[in-house]
Amino acid sequence: MNSSIHDVDILLVEDNPDDATLVMRALKKCNLGNNLIHLSDGEQALNFIFGKGPFSDRKVEDKPKVILLDLKMPKVDGLQVLKAIREDERTRAIPVVIMTSSGEEKDIVATYASGVNAYVVKPVGFDNFSKAVAELGMFWLLVNQSPK
């Protein structure tokens, strides 16, 4: 959906292709999906965020406005990605929203202890899911003020 890896508003890290498609459609419907990159696992996300591997021509300073991050993913899980983001001074201030199907208290506690900005359990049903994503996008891209 995005023409440049250097100008990303939303980084969507989601291994479920159906959920990713729903998120992208909901954001596009609100005119918020133009500068979006979708990656399907945590390893790709870390490479993108830190300008490594296939994203080595990308600068860490080209930060997304928000990262929508699934928790349970292959290779590197969302909690590990979140911790890496928070441990690096260059990326620490990027807003990270966990979007997951897990409502387990231990997951919620672990992500907040690691510095997540919001924890959202994916709603069941297309309409509820689309509405939740649209509201998240509107808040993080239009209402919230992040440091440059």
C-alpha positions as CSV (number, residue, x, y, z in Angstrom):
1,M,0.0,0.0,0.0
2,N,3.0,2.3,0.5
3,S,5.3,3.6,-2.2
4,S,8.2,4.3,0.1
5,I,9.8,2.6,3.0
6,H,11.1,6.0,4.1
7,D,7.8,7.7,4.6
8,V,5.7,5.3,6.8
9,D,2.9,6.4,9.0
10,I,1.8,3.0,10.1
11,L,3.8,-0.2,10.5
12,L,1.5,-3.1,10.7
13,V,3.1,-6.3,12.0
14,E,0.6,-9.1,11.7
15,D,1.1,-12.7,10.7
16,N,-2.5,-13.5,10.0
17,P,-3.2,-12.4,6.4
18,D,-7.0,-12.1,7.0
19,D,-6.5,-9.8,10.0
20,A,-3.9,-7.8,8.1
21,T,-6.3,-7.3,5.2
22,L,-9.1,-6.2,7.5
23,V,-6.8,-3.7,9.2
24,M,-5.6,-2.3,5.9
25,R,-9.2,-2.0,4.5
26,A,-10.4,-0.3,7.7
27,L,-7.6,2.2,7.6
28,K,-8.0,2.8,3.9
29,K,-11.7,3.4,4.3
30,C,-10.8,6.3,6.7
31,N,-8.1,7.6,4.3
32,L,-5.4,6.5,6.8
33,G,-3.9,3.6,4.9
34,N,-1.8,5.3,2.3
35,N,1.5,5.3,4.1
36,L,1.3,1.8,5.6
37,I,3.8,-1.1,5.5
38,H,2.6,-4.6,6.4
39,L,5.2,-7.1,7.6
40,S,4.3,-10.7,8.6
41,D,6.7,-11.5,11.5
42,G,8.7,-9.9,14.2
43,E,12.1,-10.6,12.5
44,Q,11.0,-8.5,9.5
45,A,9.7,-5.8,11.8
46,L,13.1,-5.5,13.6
47,N,14.9,-5.4,10.3
48,F,12.6,-2.6,9.1
49,I,12.7,-0.6,12.3
50,F,16.5,-0.8,12.7
51,G,17.3,-0.6,8.9
52,K,18.9,-4.0,8.6
53,G,18.8,-6.9,6.1
54,P,16.5,-6.2,3.2
55,F,15.8,-2.7,4.7
56,S,19.4,-1.7,5.1
57,D,18.8,1.4,2.9
58,R,16.3,2.7,5.4
59,K,17.3,5.0,8.2
60,V,16.3,4.3,11.8
61,E,15.3,8.0,12.0
62,D,12.5,7.5,9.5
63,K,10.2,6.4,12.2
64,P,6.6,5.3,11.7
65,K,4.0,7.4,13.6
66,V,2.6,4.2,15.1
67,I,3.3,0.5,15.1
68,L,0.4,-1.9,15.3
69,L,2.0,-5.1,16.6
70,D,0.6,-8.6,16.9
71,L,1.7,-10.4,20.0
72,K,1.8,-14.1,18.9
73,M,4.0,-14.3,15.8
74,P,6.6,-16.7,14.2
75,K,10.3,-16.1,14.4
76,V,10.3,-13.2,16.9
77,D,7.1,-12.5,18.9
78,G,5.6,-9.1,19.5
79,L,6.9,-8.8,23.1
80,Q,10.5,-9.3,21.9
81,V,9.9,-6.6,19.2
82,L,8.5,-4.2,21.8
83,K,11.4,-4.7,24.1
84,A,13.9,-4.1,21.3
85,I,12.1,-0.9,20.4
86,R,12.0,0.4,24.0
87,E,15.7,-0.5,24.6
88,D,17.0,1.6,21.8
89,E,17.1,5.4,22.4
90,R,16.4,6.1,18.7
91,T,13.1,4.2,18.7
92,R,12.0,4.4,22.3
93,A,9.4,7.1,21.7
94,I,7.6,5.4,18.8
95,P,4.0,4.6,19.9
96,V,3.4,0.9,19.9
97,V,-0.1,-0.7,20.0
98,I,-0.4,-4.4,20.7
99,M,-3.3,-5.8,18.6
100,T,-3.9,-9.4,19.6
101,S,-6.4,-12.1,20.1
102,S,-5.0,-12.8,23.6
103,G,-6.8,-11.2,26.5
104,E,-4.6,-13.1,29.0
105,E,-3.7,-11.0,32.0
106,K,0.0,-12.2,31.9
107,D,0.3,-10.9,28.3
108,I,-1.3,-7.5,29.2
109,V,1.0,-7.1,32.3
110,A,4.1,-8.1,30.4
111,T,3.5,-5.7,27.5
112,Y,2.7,-2.8,29.8
113,A,5.8,-3.6,31.9
114,S,7.8,-3.4,28.6
115,G,6.4,0.0,27.6
116,V,3.5,-0.6,25.3
117,N,1.3,2.4,24.7
118,A,-2.0,0.5,24.3
119,Y,-3.2,-3.1,24.3
120,V,-6.2,-4.0,22.2
121,V,-7.8,-7.4,22.0
122,K,-9.0,-7.9,18.5
123,P,-12.8,-7.7,18.5
124,V,-14.8,-10.6,17.0
125,G,-16.8,-9.8,13.9
126,F,-15.9,-7.7,10.9
127,D,-17.8,-4.6,11.9
128,N,-16.4,-4.4,15.4
129,F,-12.9,-5.1,14.2
130,S,-13.1,-2.5,11.5
131,K,-14.5,0.1,13.9
132,A,-11.8,-0.6,16.5
133,V,-9.0,-0.3,13.8
134,A,-10.5,3.0,12.4
135,E,-10.6,4.5,15.9
136,L,-7.0,3.4,16.6
137,G,-5.9,4.9,13.4
138,M,-7.7,8.2,13.9
139,F,-6.3,8.6,17.4
140,W,-2.7,7.7,16.7
141,L,-2.4,9.5,13.4
142,L,-4.7,12.5,13.8
143,V,-5.2,13.2,17.5
144,N,-2.0,12.1,19.2
145,Q,1.0,14.4,19.1
146,S,4.3,12.4,19.0
147,P,7.8,13.8,19.2
148,K,9.4,14.3,15.8
